[in-house]
Amino acid sequence: MNDWTFSEAERAAVYRAIHTRRDIRSTFLPQPIPDAILWRLLGAAAAAPSVGFMQPTEIIVIRDAEVRRQIHAHFESVNRAAAEVYTDADRRAYDALKLAAIIETPLNLCFTCDTTTQRGRGLGRQTMPETAVFSTVCAVQNVWLAARAENIGVGWVSILEPETVKTRLDIPAHLTLVAYLCVGYVSEFPAQPELETKGWEHARDLTEMVYFDRYGVRQP
Amino acid sequence: MNDWTFSEAERAAVYRAIHTRRDIRSTFLPQPIPDAILWRLLGAAAAAPSVGFMQPTEIIVIRDAEVRRQIHAHFESVNRAAAEVYTDADRRAYDALKLAAIIETPLNLCFTCDTTTQRGRGLGRQTMPETAVFSTVCAVQNVWLAARAENIGVGWVSILEPETVKTRLDIPAHLTLVAYLCVGYVSEFPAQPELETKGWEHARDLTEMVYFDRYGVRQP
């Protein structure tokens, strides 16, 4: 054991966060998130990996009710359009899903990425410039798991026009909007993903997702 | 306390993984990763969130030495070209960095995303189709944190041409290459990011990364 070694109990806790994290839409409670806990979540974002250590992520903490109302109104409008691609049973299933909790949650977090920053001096971004934005996604996942460990739920809303959200939040044109999260305490963490429970999609078998040495090879 | 509540010790373990995770390049050990632990890491990937529960991620587990030699040769070639953009002290600093451990690690993991899959029935992808690839990045971060809890190091190599890697690994044209990881046990987890220790880039203050209600507003 070194001082950097994780114990079995610590390892189990990390896996527990990974496996019981959920995309929460409908079990949020209104109670506010204390500032000390908010800053722990933000600290988890700052600890995320970034290509070339460029740290391109900035986060807007949204608690103002009027700002959230504006984002919610935009979501409603975009979601009506999104529903139009579904027909019959699919449309009824889609309409029965709750897909955002912008108003009900006391806290929204908007993640942006500055792909133009000189920080990191371009290291690692010549052949895969998309890794700048990927760095911000890693920050989102860190926050999601930290929130789970705080017994706080998170729902990622992607039914938004990035440019409209940027305008509403005064986000400069050169920044990329990466994620918009609804964050709050919950009455429960469901055992299964909600889209699985509601029959929207089934879970894949792990073995179906894995190949060995080359794509398509099932056994090592 | 509900049965889904995290204890303080569990919460601390999750934050410990988040804050002590490192992008490892130079302290890898050759010992192989047991299959049971490999499958736990892969299970962490499968537990990642995905837009519309589309689960677009597939992973190639690479242990074959010849495959790794081919990818390493490609990395060396691309890295020589990448170094050319730096001059003088920057060039010397770049050349002194170790940026991949494809050969030294016993295990490489290549993450792909199928943005064309019908799984998830397009939910959440109409206005932000990039969230398909983001789902795969969330899987990468899950594996990175799970590895930290297993006392296993991970280095993400982005100095690769995605199309070349796809060809080398027989990855179908319609899939997106998202990440290539070097994975192995380590002699230590450094206290600070290596690019910080080596003076390539400094760490940002957390408060500099956070705004309230609208971009540019520092106080709520």
mmCIF file of C-alpha atoms in Angstrom, chain A residues 127-128 130 213-216, chain B residues 58-62 66-79 100 102 108-113 156-173 175-182:
data_model
loop_
_atom_site.group_PDB
_atom_site.id
_atom_site.type_symbol
_atom_site.label_atom_id
_atom_site.label_comp_id
_atom_site.label_asym_id
_atom_site.label_seq_id
_atom_site.Cartn_x
_atom_site.Cartn_y
_atom_site.Cartn_z
ATOM 1 C CA THR A 127 -4.655 16.045 -35.308
ATOM 2 C CA MET A 128 -7.700 15.864 -33.009
ATOM 3 C CA GLU A 130 -12.183 18.023 -31.088
ATOM 4 C CA ASP A 213 -7.028 -6.159 -30.889
ATOM 5 C CA ARG A 214 -9.050 -5.280 -34.009
ATOM 6 C CA TYR A 215 -12.624 -4.198 -34.608
ATOM 7 C CA GLY A 216 -14.958 -7.144 -35.159
ATOM 8 C CA GLU B 58 -17.753 0.353 -28.719
ATOM 9 C CA ILE B 59 -14.293 -0.389 -27.353
ATOM 10 C CA ILE B 60 -11.346 -2.236 -28.833
ATOM 11 C CA VAL B 61 -9.152 -3.828 -26.179
ATOM 12 C CA ILE B 62 -5.622 -3.904 -27.626
ATOM 13 C CA GLU B 66 2.321 -5.954 -33.129
ATOM 14 C CA VAL B 67 -0.876 -3.878 -33.258
ATOM 15 C CA ARG B 68 0.514 -1.578 -30.561
ATOM 16 C CA ARG B 69 3.816 -1.274 -32.463
ATOM 17 C CA GLN B 70 1.918 -0.131 -35.560
ATOM 18 C CA ILE B 71 -0.044 2.476 -33.630
ATOM 19 C CA HIS B 72 3.126 3.617 -31.883
ATOM 20 C CA ALA B 73 4.951 4.031 -35.213
ATOM 21 C CA HIS B 74 2.055 6.168 -36.425
ATOM 22 C CA PHE B 75 2.151 8.241 -33.237
ATOM 23 C CA GLU B 76 5.915 8.827 -33.659
ATOM 24 C CA SER B 77 5.401 10.056 -37.191
ATOM 25 C CA VAL B 78 2.529 12.397 -36.310
ATOM 26 C CA ASN B 79 4.335 13.648 -33.218
ATOM 27 C CA ALA B 100 2.341 8.472 -25.129
ATOM 28 C CA ILE B 102 1.511 2.832 -26.331
ATOM 29 C CA ASN B 108 -4.574 0.104 -24.928
ATOM 30 C CA LEU B 109 -8.265 0.963 -25.233
ATOM 31 C CA CYS B 110 -9.724 2.498 -28.365
ATOM 32 C CA PHE B 111 -13.182 4.100 -28.002
ATOM 33 C CA THR B 112 -15.444 4.468 -31.017
ATOM 34 C CA CYS B 113 -18.858 6.080 -31.418
ATOM 35 C CA TRP B 156 -5.142 9.707 -23.410
ATOM 36 C CA VAL B 157 -3.216 9.974 -26.681
ATOM 37 C CA SER B 158 -4.664 12.543 -29.086
ATOM 38 C CA ILE B 159 -1.568 12.878 -31.281
ATOM 39 C CA LEU B 160 -2.936 10.405 -33.820
ATOM 40 C CA GLU B 161 -4.768 10.747 -37.125
ATOM 41 C CA PRO B 162 -8.187 9.198 -36.448
ATOM 42 C CA GLU B 163 -8.559 7.837 -39.969
ATOM 43 C CA THR B 164 -5.160 6.140 -39.841
ATOM 44 C CA VAL B 165 -5.950 4.486 -36.507
ATOM 45 C CA LYS B 166 -9.300 3.353 -37.907
ATOM 46 C CA THR B 167 -7.553 1.695 -40.840
ATOM 47 C CA ARG B 168 -4.973 -0.019 -38.597
ATOM 48 C CA LEU B 169 -7.722 -1.401 -36.326
ATOM 49 C CA ASP B 170 -10.222 -2.375 -39.072
ATOM 50 C CA ILE B 171 -12.746 0.129 -37.699
ATOM 51 C CA PRO B 172 -15.656 0.646 -40.138
ATOM 52 C CA ALA B 173 -15.758 3.986 -41.946
ATOM 53 C CA LEU B 175 -17.718 4.972 -36.848
ATOM 54 C CA THR B 176 -16.050 7.962 -35.188
ATOM 55 C CA LEU B 177 -12.780 7.401 -33.359
ATOM 56 C CA VAL B 178 -13.131 9.266 -30.077
ATOM 57 C CA ALA B 179 -10.259 8.257 -27.806
ATOM 58 C CA TYR B 180 -7.132 6.123 -27.612
ATOM 59 C CA LEU B 181 -5.984 5.282 -24.078
ATOM 60 C CA CYS B 182 -2.794 3.708 -22.721
#
